[in-house]
Short mmCIF file of C-alpha atoms in Angstrom, two decimals:
data_model
loop_
_atom_site.label_atom_id
_atom_site.label_comp_id
_atom_site.label_asym_id
_atom_site.label_seq_id
_atom_site.Cartn_x
_atom_site.Cartn_y
_atom_site.Cartn_z
CA MET A 986 -90.19 -22.85 -19.47
CA ARG A 987 -88.09 -22.92 -22.62
CA LEU A 988 -84.35 -22.38 -22.29
CA ILE A 989 -84.43 -19.35 -24.62
CA THR A 990 -87.11 -17.76 -22.41
CA LYS A 991 -85.03 -18.33 -19.28
CA GLN A 992 -81.90 -16.90 -20.89
CA ALA A 993 -83.68 -13.85 -22.34
CA ILE A 994 -85.47 -12.99 -19.09
CA GLU A 995 -82.29 -13.35 -17.05
CA ALA A 996 -80.55 -10.94 -19.45
CA PHE A 997 -83.55 -8.58 -19.37
CA MET A 998 -83.66 -8.47 -15.57
CA ASP A 999 -79.86 -8.03 -15.36
CA ALA A 1000 -79.84 -5.36 -18.12
CA ARG A 1001 -77.45 -7.40 -20.28
CA PRO A 1002 -77.58 -7.43 -24.09
CA PHE A 1003 -78.86 -10.74 -25.50
CA LYS A 1004 -79.77 -12.03 -28.94
CA LYS A 1005 -80.80 -15.54 -29.85
CA SER A 1006 -83.32 -16.77 -32.41
CA ASN A 1007 -86.51 -14.68 -32.05
CA MET A 1008 -85.51 -13.02 -28.75
CA GLN A 1009 -83.44 -9.92 -28.14
CA VAL A 1010 -82.61 -7.76 -25.13
CA GLU A 1011 -81.54 -4.23 -25.98
CA VAL A 1012 -79.88 -2.15 -23.27
CA GLN A 1013 -80.05 1.64 -23.56
CA PRO A 1014 -78.94 4.25 -20.99
CA ASN A 1015 -82.43 4.70 -19.50
CA VAL A 1016 -84.28 1.50 -20.41
CA THR A 1017 -83.83 -2.20 -21.14
CA ILE A 1018 -86.11 -3.56 -23.87
CA LEU A 1019 -87.23 -7.17 -24.38
CA ARG A 1020 -88.08 -7.95 -28.01
CA LEU A 1021 -89.87 -10.93 -29.51
CA PHE A 1022 -89.69 -11.15 -33.32
CA GLY A 1023 -88.55 -7.50 -33.24
CA HIS A 1024 -91.60 -6.31 -31.26
CA ALA A 1025 -90.91 -4.57 -27.95
CA ILE A 1026 -92.98 -6.60 -25.45
CA ALA A 1027 -91.37 -5.32 -22.22
CA TYR A 1028 -89.55 -2.26 -20.98
CA ARG A 1029 -87.63 -2.04 -17.71
CA TYR A 1030 -86.81 1.58 -16.97
CA ASN A 1031 -83.71 2.54 -15.03
CA ASP A 1032 -85.60 4.84 -12.65
CA PRO A 1033 -85.39 4.42 -8.86
CA ASP A 1034 -88.55 2.26 -8.88
CA LYS A 1035 -87.33 0.09 -11.80
CA THR A 1036 -90.68 0.57 -13.55
CA LEU A 1037 -91.74 -2.37 -15.73
CA SER A 1038 -94.10 -1.92 -18.69
CA ILE A 1039 -95.39 -4.75 -20.89
CA SER A 1040 -97.42 -5.14 -24.08
CA ASN A 1041 -98.38 -8.05 -26.30
CA CYS A 1042 -98.01 -5.79 -29.38
CA GLY A 1043 -101.29 -7.18 -30.69
CA TRP A 1044 -100.05 -10.77 -30.70
CA GLN A 1045 -102.11 -12.95 -28.36
CA THR A 1046 -99.97 -16.02 -28.93
CA ASN A 1047 -98.81 -18.72 -26.56
CA THR A 1048 -95.20 -17.69 -27.23
CA THR A 1049 -95.86 -14.05 -26.30
CA LYS A 1050 -97.70 -15.17 -23.18
CA GLU A 1051 -94.92 -17.57 -22.18
CA ARG A 1052 -92.22 -14.91 -22.57
CA LEU A 1053 -94.15 -12.31 -20.56
CA ASN A 1054 -95.11 -14.81 -17.86
CA ALA A 1055 -91.43 -15.50 -17.22
CA ILE A 1056 -90.95 -11.92 -16.00
CA PRO A 1057 -91.21 -11.67 -12.19
CA GLY A 1058 -94.47 -9.98 -11.18
CA VAL A 1059 -96.27 -10.88 -14.41
CA SER A 1060 -99.02 -13.50 -14.47
CA ILE A 1061 -101.05 -13.76 -17.66
CA GLN A 1062 -103.92 -16.19 -17.87
CA GLN A 1063 -106.38 -16.75 -20.70
CA LYS A 1064 -110.06 -17.58 -20.44
CA ASN A 1065 -112.52 -17.59 -23.36
CA TRP A 1066 -109.95 -15.89 -25.62
CA GLU A 1067 -109.57 -13.00 -23.13
CA TRP A 1068 -106.24 -12.26 -21.47
CA TYR A 1069 -105.97 -11.45 -17.76
CA LEU A 1070 -102.93 -9.75 -16.29
CA ASN A 1071 -102.48 -10.43 -12.57
CA GLY A 1072 -106.21 -11.20 -12.30
CA GLU A 1073 -107.47 -8.14 -14.22
CA LYS A 1074 -108.81 -8.22 -17.77
CA TRP A 1075 -106.12 -6.89 -20.11
CA ASN A 1076 -106.37 -5.88 -23.76
CA GLY A 1077 -102.63 -6.22 -24.38
CA ASN A 1078 -101.87 -2.50 -24.59
CA LEU A 1079 -98.77 -1.11 -22.91
CA ILE A 1080 -99.26 -1.12 -19.14
CA ASP A 1081 -97.07 -0.62 -16.07
CA VAL A 1082 -96.69 -3.63 -13.79
CA LYS A 1083 -95.73 -3.47 -10.11
CA LEU A 1084 -92.61 -5.48 -9.37
#
């Protein structure tokens, strides 16, 4: 795992602002947002269940996959150009993930 990924995910999970290179963590009153190249790829809501939602924003790249895979509870694999999220085929659209 790249150092920038580790730092960004730690900030995202701790709801701390972070900005370095192509990664940013934005903390708002009700949600923490993980951005890659300005695209919101993950949301962690401040509800009692700490709901997590992810998206690839249409970018099926190794970098997007690596950043999302660093989030606890997220496992993205690729087979024949198709992405699988936690064992289920996934088109990359915004989806809630169980933590």
